[in-house]
PDB file of C-alpha atoms in Angstrom:
ATOM      1  CA  UNK E 295      11.767  40.673  72.746  1.00 49.00           C
ATOM      2  CA  UNK E 296      14.015  38.943  70.729  1.00 51.00           C
ATOM      3  CA  UNK E 297      12.332  36.359  70.021  1.00 55.00           C
ATOM      4  CA  UNK E 298       9.026  38.266  69.005  1.00 55.00           C
ATOM      5  CA  UNK E 299      10.895  40.678  66.792  1.00 54.00           C
ATOM      6  CA  UNK E 300      12.735  37.801  65.083  1.00 55.00           C
ATOM      7  CA  UNK E 301       8.404  36.995  63.792  1.00 57.00           C
ATOM      8  CA  UNK E 302       7.417  40.364  62.375  1.00 58.00           C
ATOM      9  CA  UNK E 303      11.352  40.375  60.367  1.00 60.00           C
ATOM     10  CA  UNK E 304      10.836  36.593  59.173  1.00 62.00           C
ATOM     11  CA  UNK E 305       7.474  37.989  58.184  1.00 64.00           C
ATOM     12  CA  UNK E 306       9.198  40.771  56.803  1.00 59.00           C
ATOM     13  CA  UNK E 307      10.465  38.958  54.390  1.00 62.00           C
ATOM     14  CA  UNK E 308       8.680  36.632  53.019  1.00 58.00           C
ATOM     15  CA  UNK E 309       6.147  39.544  52.018  1.00 60.00           C
ATOM     16  CA  UNK E 310       8.775  40.965  50.355  1.00 59.00           C
ATOM     17  CA  UNK E 311       9.813  38.068  48.298  1.00 62.00           C
ATOM     18  CA  UNK E 312       6.175  37.513  47.582  1.00 57.00           C
ATOM     19  CA  UNK E 313       6.296  41.197  46.505  1.00 56.00           C
ATOM     20  CA  UNK E 314       9.542  40.469  44.399  1.00 56.00           C
ATOM     21  CA  UNK E 315       7.605  36.910  42.177  1.00 56.00           C
ATOM     22  CA  UNK E 316       5.107  39.429  42.037  1.00 56.00           C
ATOM     23  CA  UNK E 317       4.544  39.874  37.592  1.00 60.00           C
ATOM     24  CA  UNK E 318       2.742  42.070  35.905  1.00 63.00           C
ATOM     25  CA  UNK E 319      -0.259  40.993  33.373  1.00 69.00           C
ATOM     26  CA  UNK E 320       0.222  40.204  30.616  1.00 70.00           C
ATOM     27  CA  UNK E 321      -0.670  41.608  27.037  1.00 73.00           C
ATOM     28  CA  UNK E 322      -1.958  38.715  24.151  1.00 75.00           C
ATOM     29  CA  UNK E 323      -0.916  40.949  20.993  1.00 76.00           C
ATOM     30  CA  UNK E 324      -3.154  40.404  18.578  1.00 81.00           C
ATOM     31  CA  UNK E 325      -1.665  37.806  16.431  1.00 83.00           C
ATOM     32  CA  UNK E 326      -0.731  38.262  12.782  1.00 85.00           C
ATOM     33  CA  UNK E 327      -0.775  35.612   9.731  1.00 87.00           C
ATOM     34  CA  UNK E 328       0.286  36.122   5.908  1.00 86.00           C
ATOM     35  CA  UNK E 329       0.045  34.039   2.716  1.00 84.00           C
ATOM     36  CA  UNK E 330       3.185  32.740   1.215  1.00 81.00           C
ATOM     37  CA  UNK E 331       2.823  31.965  -2.731  1.00 83.00           C
ATOM     38  CA  UNK E 332       4.679  28.537  -4.204  1.00 83.00           C
ATOM     39  CA  UNK E 333       5.129  28.963  -7.194  1.00 85.00           C
ATOM     40  CA  UNK E 334       8.726  30.514  -9.558  1.00 82.00           C
ATOM     41  CA  UNK E 335       8.992  33.392  -8.317  1.00 83.00           C
ATOM     42  CA  UNK E 336      10.238  31.366  -4.732  1.00 79.00           C
ATOM     43  CA  UNK E 337      14.285  31.337  -4.679  1.00 82.00           C
ATOM     44  CA  UNK E 338      15.366  27.805  -2.805  1.00 80.00           C
ATOM     45  CA  UNK E 339      17.683  29.192   0.404  1.00 84.00           C
ATOM     46  CA  UNK E 340      21.140  27.916  -0.720  1.00 85.00           C
ATOM     47  CA  UNK E 341      21.729  26.879   2.799  1.00 87.00           C
ATOM     48  CA  UNK E 342      18.990  24.873   3.172  1.00 86.00           C
ATOM     49  CA  UNK E 343      19.757  23.356  -0.107  1.00 85.00           C
ATOM     50  CA  UNK E 344      23.203  22.885   0.201  1.00 88.00           C
ATOM     51  CA  UNK E 345      22.866  20.440   4.543  1.00 89.00           C
ATOM     52  CA  UNK E 346      19.788  18.155   2.227  1.00 89.00           C
ATOM     53  CA  UNK E 347      22.210  17.141  -0.808  1.00 89.00           C
ATOM     54  CA  UNK E 348      24.257  14.638   0.235  1.00 88.00           C
ATOM     55  CA  UNK E 349      20.728  13.363   1.049  1.00 89.00           C
ATOM     56  CA  UNK E 350      19.117  13.861  -1.679  1.00 88.00           C
ATOM     57  CA  UNK E 351      21.268  12.034  -3.626  1.00 89.00           C
ATOM     58  CA  UNK E 352      21.935   9.630  -1.861  1.00 91.00           C
ATOM     59  CA  UNK E 353      18.063   8.661  -1.659  1.00 90.00           C
ATOM     60  CA  UNK E 354      17.516   9.018  -5.475  1.00 91.00           C
ATOM     61  CA  UNK E 355      21.430   6.162  -6.216  1.00 89.00           C
ATOM     62  CA  UNK E 356      18.978   3.826  -3.451  1.00 87.00           C
ATOM     63  CA  UNK E 357      16.239   4.392  -6.290  1.00 93.00           C
ATOM     64  CA  UNK E 358      16.800   4.936  -9.432  1.00 92.00           C
ATOM     65  CA  UNK E 359      19.019   1.638  -9.084  1.00 96.00           C
ATOM     66  CA  UNK E 360      18.236  -1.072 -11.965  1.00 96.00           C
ATOM     67  CA  UNK E 361      16.638  -4.302 -10.449  1.00 97.00           C
ATOM     68  CA  UNK E 362      15.146  -6.041 -13.741  1.00 98.00           C
ATOM     69  CA  UNK E 363      14.816  -4.797 -17.055  1.00 98.00           C
ATOM     70  CA  UNK E 364      11.585  -4.368 -19.503  1.00 98.00           C
ATOM     71  CA  UNK E 365      12.108  -5.398 -22.487  1.00 97.00           C
ATOM     72  CA  UNK E 366       8.462  -3.054 -23.461  1.00 97.00           C
ATOM     73  CA  UNK E 367       6.001  -1.210 -22.475  1.00 97.00           C
ATOM     74  CA  UNK E 368       4.154  -2.404 -19.756  1.00 98.00           C
ATOM     75  CA  UNK E 369       0.820  -1.259 -19.184  1.00 97.00           C
ATOM     76  CA  UNK E 370      -3.238  -1.656 -17.521  1.00 97.00           C
ATOM     77  CA  UNK E 371      -5.572  -0.780 -20.938  1.00 94.00           C
ATOM     78  CA  UNK E 372      -4.771  -3.495 -22.966  1.00 93.00           C
ATOM     79  CA  UNK E 373      -7.224  -6.695 -22.641  1.00 94.00           C
ATOM     80  CA  UNK E 374     -10.621  -6.703 -21.889  1.00 93.00           C
ATOM     81  CA  UNK E 375     -10.475  -9.032 -18.008  1.00 97.00           C
ATOM     82  CA  UNK E 376      -7.136  -9.404 -17.921  1.00 98.00           C
ATOM     83  CA  UNK E 377      -4.543  -7.108 -18.425  1.00 98.00           C
ATOM     84  CA  UNK E 378      -0.495  -7.737 -18.326  1.00 98.00           C
ATOM     85  CA  UNK E 379       0.278  -4.958 -15.244  1.00 98.00           C
ATOM     86  CA  UNK E 380      -2.726  -6.929 -13.802  1.00 98.00           C
ATOM     87  CA  UNK E 381      -1.403  -9.821 -14.369  1.00 98.00           C
ATOM     88  CA  UNK E 382       2.545  -8.527 -13.130  1.00 98.00           C
ATOM     89  CA  UNK E 383       1.335  -7.536 -10.261  1.00 98.00           C
ATOM     90  CA  UNK E 384      -0.717 -10.473  -9.149  1.00 98.00           C
ATOM     91  CA  UNK E 385       1.248 -13.109 -10.196  1.00 98.00           C
ATOM     92  CA  UNK E 386       3.884 -10.601  -8.154  1.00 98.00           C
ATOM     93  CA  UNK E 387       1.474 -10.673  -4.698  1.00 98.00           C
ATOM     94  CA  UNK E 388       0.973 -14.591  -5.420  1.00 98.00           C
ATOM     95  CA  UNK E 389       4.691 -14.718  -5.716  1.00 98.00           C
ATOM     96  CA  UNK E 390       6.141 -12.668  -2.990  1.00 98.00           C
ATOM     97  CA  UNK E 391       3.130 -14.200  -0.094  1.00 98.00           C
ATOM     98  CA  UNK E 392       4.607 -17.690  -1.444  1.00 98.00           C
ATOM     99  CA  UNK E 393       8.123 -16.765  -0.358  1.00 98.00           C
ATOM    100  CA  UNK E 394       6.116 -15.757   3.389  1.00 98.00           C
ATOM    101  CA  UNK E 395       4.485 -19.227   3.647  1.00 97.00           C
ATOM    102  CA  UNK E 396       7.364 -21.601   2.976  1.00 97.00           C
ATOM    103  CA  UNK E 397       9.872 -19.480   4.647  1.00 96.00           C
ATOM    104  CA  UNK E 398       6.627 -19.558   8.620  1.00 96.00           C
ATOM    105  CA  UNK E 399       5.646 -23.534   7.154  1.00 96.00           C
ATOM    106  CA  UNK E 400       2.228 -22.110   6.312  1.00 95.00           C
ATOM    107  CA  UNK E 401       0.368 -22.992   4.380  1.00 94.00           C
ATOM    108  CA  UNK E 402       0.352 -22.134   0.171  1.00 96.00           C
ATOM    109  CA  UNK E 403      -1.265 -20.121  -1.028  1.00 98.00           C
ATOM    110  CA  UNK E 404      -3.730 -20.423  -3.681  1.00 98.00           C
ATOM    111  CA  UNK E 405      -4.337 -17.630  -5.616  1.00 98.00           C
ATOM    112  CA  UNK E 406      -3.807 -13.640  -5.535  1.00 98.00           C
ATOM    113  CA  UNK E 407      -6.696 -10.840  -5.758  1.00 98.00           C
ATOM    114  CA  UNK E 408      -4.892  -6.943  -6.571  1.00 98.00           C
ATOM    115  CA  UNK E 409      -7.707  -4.463  -7.558  1.00 98.00           C
ATOM    116  CA  UNK E 410      -7.879  -2.401 -11.009  1.00 97.00           C
ATOM    117  CA  UNK E 411      -7.104   1.324  -9.385  1.00 96.00           C
ATOM    118  CA  UNK E 412      -4.972   0.172  -7.127  1.00 97.00           C
ATOM    119  CA  UNK E 413      -2.425   0.441  -9.960  1.00 97.00           C
ATOM    120  CA  UNK E 414      -0.968   4.119 -10.629  1.00 97.00           C
ATOM    121  CA  UNK E 415       1.444   4.091 -12.985  1.00 97.00           C
ATOM    122  CA  UNK E 416       2.882   2.418 -16.092  1.00 97.00           C
ATOM    123  CA  UNK E 417       6.309   0.695 -16.700  1.00 98.00           C
ATOM    124  CA  UNK E 418       7.702   2.102 -19.210  1.00 97.00           C
ATOM    125  CA  UNK E 419      10.854   0.056 -21.340  1.00 97.00           C
ATOM    126  CA  UNK E 420      14.075  -0.342 -19.924  1.00 98.00           C
ATOM    127  CA  UNK E 421      15.100   0.065 -16.292  1.00 97.00           C
ATOM    128  CA  UNK E 422      13.235  -1.192 -13.836  1.00 98.00           C
ATOM    129  CA  UNK E 423      13.852   0.400 -10.322  1.00 97.00           C
ATOM    130  CA  UNK E 424      11.960   0.797  -6.792  1.00 97.00           C
ATOM    131  CA  UNK E 425      11.508   3.239  -8.082  1.00 97.00           C
ATOM    132  CA  UNK E 426       9.220   2.215 -10.490  1.00 97.00           C
ATOM    133  CA  UNK E 427       7.662   0.813  -7.136  1.00 97.00           C
ATOM    134  CA  UNK E 428       6.657   4.131  -5.745  1.00 96.00           C
ATOM    135  CA  UNK E 429       4.554   5.080  -8.787  1.00 97.00           C
ATOM    136  CA  UNK E 430       3.028   1.573  -9.687  1.00 97.00           C
ATOM    137  CA  UNK E 431       2.147   1.512  -5.771  1.00 96.00           C
ATOM    138  CA  UNK E 432       2.061   5.334  -4.312  1.00 95.00           C
ATOM    139  CA  UNK E 433       0.463   3.336  -0.948  1.00 94.00           C
ATOM    140  CA  UNK E 434       0.989   1.905   2.193  1.00 95.00           C
ATOM    141  CA  UNK E 435      -0.923  -1.103   2.055  1.00 97.00           C
ATOM    142  CA  UNK E 436       0.258  -4.169   3.244  1.00 98.00           C
ATOM    143  CA  UNK E 437      -0.324  -7.806   1.662  1.00 98.00           C
ATOM    144  CA  UNK E 438      -1.687  -9.939   3.527  1.00 98.00           C
ATOM    145  CA  UNK E 439      -3.086 -13.079   3.547  1.00 98.00           C
ATOM    146  CA  UNK E 440      -6.915 -14.211   3.749  1.00 98.00           C
ATOM    147  CA  UNK E 441      -8.353 -17.760   4.522  1.00 98.00           C
ATOM    148  CA  UNK E 442     -11.757 -18.227   3.003  1.00 98.00           C
ATOM    149  CA  UNK E 443     -14.056 -21.137   2.218  1.00 98.00           C
ATOM    150  CA  UNK E 444     -15.076 -22.062  -1.585  1.00 98.00           C
ATOM    151  CA  UNK E 445     -18.125 -20.802  -1.011  1.00 97.00           C
ATOM    152  CA  UNK E 446     -16.530 -17.180  -0.245  1.00 97.00           C
ATOM    153  CA  UNK E 447     -14.393 -17.001  -3.480  1.00 98.00           C
ATOM    154  CA  UNK E 448     -17.580 -17.806  -5.744  1.00 98.00           C
ATOM    155  CA  UNK E 449     -18.900 -14.909  -4.850  1.00 97.00           C
ATOM    156  CA  UNK E 450     -15.497 -13.210  -5.582  1.00 98.00           C
ATOM    157  CA  UNK E 451     -15.749 -14.502  -9.045  1.00 98.00           C
ATOM    158  CA  UNK E 452     -18.868 -13.323  -9.222  1.00 97.00           C
ATOM    159  CA  UNK E 453     -18.496 -10.260  -8.514  1.00 97.00           C
ATOM    160  CA  UNK E 454     -15.256 -10.072 -10.931  1.00 98.00           C
ATOM    161  CA  UNK E 455     -17.406 -11.441 -13.773  1.00 97.00           C
ATOM    162  CA  UNK E 456     -19.954  -7.985 -13.608  1.00 96.00           C
ATOM    163  CA  UNK E 457     -17.303  -6.164 -12.231  1.00 95.00           C
ATOM    164  CA  UNK E 458     -17.027  -2.683 -15.062  1.00 91.00           C
ATOM    165  CA  UNK E 459     -13.256  -2.619 -14.708  1.00 95.00           C
ATOM    166  CA  UNK E 460      -9.789  -6.016 -15.239  1.00 97.00           C
ATOM    167  CA  UNK E 461      -9.245  -6.700 -11.897  1.00 98.00           C
ATOM    168  CA  UNK E 462      -5.819  -8.220 -11.307  1.00 98.00           C
ATOM    169  CA  UNK E 463      -5.824 -12.164 -11.173  1.00 98.00           C
ATOM    170  CA  UNK E 464      -2.951 -14.805 -10.185  1.00 98.00           C
ATOM    171  CA  UNK E 465      -3.718 -18.659  -9.724  1.00 98.00           C
ATOM    172  CA  UNK E 466      -7.139 -18.574 -10.706  1.00 98.00           C
ATOM    173  CA  UNK E 467      -9.011 -19.132 -13.949  1.00 98.00           C
ATOM    174  CA  UNK E 468     -12.403 -17.934 -15.156  1.00 98.00           C
ATOM    175  CA  UNK E 469     -13.855 -18.344 -18.729  1.00 98.00           C
ATOM    176  CA  UNK E 470     -16.826 -16.667 -19.108  1.00 97.00           C
ATOM    177  CA  UNK E 471     -19.791 -17.495 -22.000  1.00 96.00           C
ATOM    178  CA  UNK E 472     -20.699 -15.641 -24.799  1.00 95.00           C
ATOM    179  CA  UNK E 473     -23.257 -13.723 -23.123  1.00 94.00           C
ATOM    180  CA  UNK E 474     -21.879 -12.859 -20.125  1.00 94.00           C
ATOM    181  CA  UNK E 475     -21.901 -15.706 -18.441  1.00 95.00           C
ATOM    182  CA  UNK E 476     -20.274 -18.515 -15.849  1.00 97.00           C
ATOM    183  CA  UNK E 477     -19.641 -21.180 -17.538  1.00 97.00           C
ATOM    184  CA  UNK E 478     -16.098 -22.140 -15.381  1.00 97.00           C
ATOM    185  CA  UNK E 479     -13.832 -20.926 -12.627  1.00 98.00           C
ATOM    186  CA  UNK E 480     -10.778 -23.436 -11.664  1.00 98.00           C
ATOM    187  CA  UNK E 481      -9.027 -22.406  -8.875  1.00 98.00           C
ATOM    188  CA  UNK E 482      -4.811 -24.014  -9.459  1.00 97.00           C
ATOM    189  CA  UNK E 483      -6.865 -26.179 -12.214  1.00 96.00           C
ATOM    190  CA  UNK E 484      -8.863 -27.178 -10.478  1.00 98.00           C
ATOM    191  CA  UNK E 485     -12.539 -26.369  -9.548  1.00 98.00           C
ATOM    192  CA  UNK E 486     -13.606 -24.249  -6.823  1.00 98.00           C
ATOM    193  CA  UNK E 487     -14.736 -26.473  -3.766  1.00 97.00           C
ATOM    194  CA  UNK E 488     -17.393 -24.877  -0.983  1.00 96.00           C
ATOM    195  CA  UNK E 489     -16.240 -26.344   1.448  1.00 93.00           C
ATOM    196  CA  UNK E 490     -12.406 -26.590   1.011  1.00 97.00           C
ATOM    197  CA  UNK E 491     -10.949 -23.299   2.406  1.00 98.00           C
ATOM    198  CA  UNK E 492      -8.646 -21.623  -0.254  1.00 98.00           C
ATOM    199  CA  UNK E 493      -5.578 -18.757   0.654  1.00 98.00           C
ATOM    200  CA  UNK E 494      -6.271 -15.923  -1.225  1.00 98.00           C
ATOM    201  CA  UNK E 495      -3.257 -12.980  -1.231  1.00 98.00           C
ATOM    202  CA  UNK E 496      -4.316  -9.404  -1.777  1.00 98.00           C
ATOM    203  CA  UNK E 497      -3.939  -5.929   0.267  1.00 98.00           C
ATOM    204  CA  UNK E 498      -5.337  -5.021   3.924  1.00 97.00           C
ATOM    205  CA  UNK E 499      -7.250  -2.657   1.511  1.00 97.00           C
ATOM    206  CA  UNK E 500      -9.520  -4.846  -0.138  1.00 98.00           C
ATOM    207  CA  UNK E 501      -9.463  -7.275   2.676  1.00 96.00           C
ATOM    208  CA  UNK E 502     -11.446  -4.739   4.227  1.00 96.00           C
ATOM    209  CA  UNK E 503     -13.897  -3.850   2.140  1.00 95.00           C
ATOM    210  CA  UNK E 504     -12.330  -1.431   0.145  1.00 95.00           C
ATOM    211  CA  UNK E 505     -13.900  -1.167  -3.221  1.00 94.00           C
ATOM    212  CA  UNK E 506     -16.576  -2.927  -2.523  1.00 94.00           C
ATOM    213  CA  UNK E 507     -14.858  -6.047  -2.278  1.00 97.00           C
ATOM    214  CA  UNK E 508     -17.509  -8.000   0.422  1.00 95.00           C
ATOM    215  CA  UNK E 509     -16.729 -11.919  -0.169  1.00 97.00           C
ATOM    216  CA  UNK E 510     -14.192 -11.078   2.198  1.00 97.00           C
ATOM    217  CA  UNK E 511     -16.102 -10.882   5.344  1.00 97.00           C
ATOM    218  CA  UNK E 512     -16.144 -14.045   4.853  1.00 96.00           C
ATOM    219  CA  UNK E 513     -13.102 -15.124   6.087  1.00 97.00           C
ATOM    220  CA  UNK E 514     -11.890 -16.764   7.642  1.00 97.00           C
ATOM    221  CA  UNK E 515      -8.861 -16.063   8.751  1.00 97.00           C
ATOM    222  CA  UNK E 516      -5.602 -13.653   8.500  1.00 97.00           C
ATOM    223  CA  UNK E 517      -2.296 -13.357   8.460  1.00 97.00           C
ATOM    224  CA  UNK E 518      -0.020 -10.457   7.667  1.00 97.00           C
ATOM    225  CA  UNK E 519       3.525 -11.119   5.522  1.00 97.00           C
ATOM    226  CA  UNK E 520       5.036  -8.034   7.490  1.00 96.00           C
ATOM    227  CA  UNK E 521       5.604  -6.906   3.253  1.00 96.00           C
ATOM    228  CA  UNK E 522       3.881  -3.833   2.123  1.00 97.00           C
ATOM    229  CA  UNK E 523       2.861  -4.033  -1.405  1.00 98.00           C
ATOM    230  CA  UNK E 524       5.604  -2.007  -2.411  1.00 97.00           C
ATOM    231  CA  UNK E 525       8.597  -3.372  -0.752  1.00 97.00           C
ATOM    232  CA  UNK E 526       6.485  -6.784  -1.746  1.00 98.00           C
ATOM    233  CA  UNK E 527       6.844  -6.105  -5.234  1.00 98.00           C
ATOM    234  CA  UNK E 528      10.726  -4.724  -5.046  1.00 98.00           C
ATOM    235  CA  UNK E 529      12.033  -7.550  -3.724  1.00 98.00           C
ATOM    236  CA  UNK E 530      10.471  -9.979  -7.163  1.00 98.00           C
ATOM    237  CA  UNK E 531      11.924  -7.482  -9.192  1.00 98.00           C
ATOM    238  CA  UNK E 532      15.702  -8.309  -7.815  1.00 97.00           C
ATOM    239  CA  UNK E 533      14.895 -11.500  -8.822  1.00 96.00           C
ATOM    240  CA  UNK E 534      13.961 -11.271 -12.122  1.00 96.00           C
ATOM    241  CA  UNK E 535      16.000 -10.233 -15.001  1.00 96.00           C
ATOM    242  CA  UNK E 536      14.013  -9.194 -17.568  1.00 97.00           C
ATOM    243  CA  UNK E 537      10.032  -8.835 -17.017  1.00 97.00           C
ATOM    244  CA  UNK E 538       7.386 -10.829 -19.018  1.00 93.00           C
ATOM    245  CA  UNK E 539       4.038  -8.853 -18.493  1.00 96.00           C
ATOM    246  CA  UNK E 540       1.271 -10.038 -21.572  1.00 96.00           C
ATOM    247  CA  UNK E 541      -2.213 -10.869 -21.312  1.00 97.00           C
ATOM    248  CA  UNK E 542      -3.873 -14.891 -20.966  1.00 97.00           C
ATOM    249  CA  UNK E 543      -6.551 -16.992 -20.622  1.00 97.00           C
ATOM    250  CA  UNK E 544      -6.186 -16.229 -17.298  1.00 98.00           C
ATOM    251  CA  UNK E 545      -9.806 -14.967 -16.875  1.00 98.00           C
ATOM    252  CA  UNK E 546     -11.448 -14.375 -21.459  1.00 97.00           C
ATOM    253  CA  UNK E 547     -14.904 -14.052 -22.307  1.00 97.00           C
ATOM    254  CA  UNK E 548     -15.485 -17.205 -25.242  1.00 96.00           C
ATOM    255  CA  UNK E 549     -17.154 -16.535 -28.885  1.00 92.00           C
ATOM    256  CA  UNK E 550     -19.928 -18.607 -28.937  1.00 79.00           C
ATOM    257  CA  UNK E 551     -21.698 -20.524 -26.231  1.00 68.00           C
TER     258      UNK E 551
END
């Protein structure tokens, strides 16, 4: 009898524990939402503002620390085929890409190409800081070097000569006749050789065909510098005491045929 009694007793305890664990069905409450208008009537919370103030102060100190100096206002609106701001951007990309190539022992970069629309601000006269770089280049695009045969570079030249905007270049000289046809194109002072591989510093956005620059599809190599273009700008500013940016003869149109 005792073994049977113990079996019933254990079974009763197990059933009782299951009954105690049973939960009532929960009803889902009707969700509620409201809009909070963010304008001048919304006041910041003092506790949150006090919490982030040290971080804000440190960030502003870093962003506004002078790196270089601009003796005059530098914009991309002066010039038909090349502009001061565009020339500065293309020159610094070529400079930084070659700095990386020298460290790595890689092929020296021949030229640089950027896009007019990628320049989102000008540089005001006065101190140039890291904040300046963020204003000019708010995107996360990277600086890469693309290896291209000369015939693909000639397609690039054709694109540039018919573009409606002065896309920045460096390391290349393009001369148009008065009627807009191409008179000559030279890279580092030499005519473009169809079979030679040229190394072009540009952004990963353009390399992927951005701004209709499809000629990059004919590339034979890609080398990532590890630089965000914005960071390349900051490092360049640190190496230059006074920025020099002018329109010049790198891309011009003659008055006569």
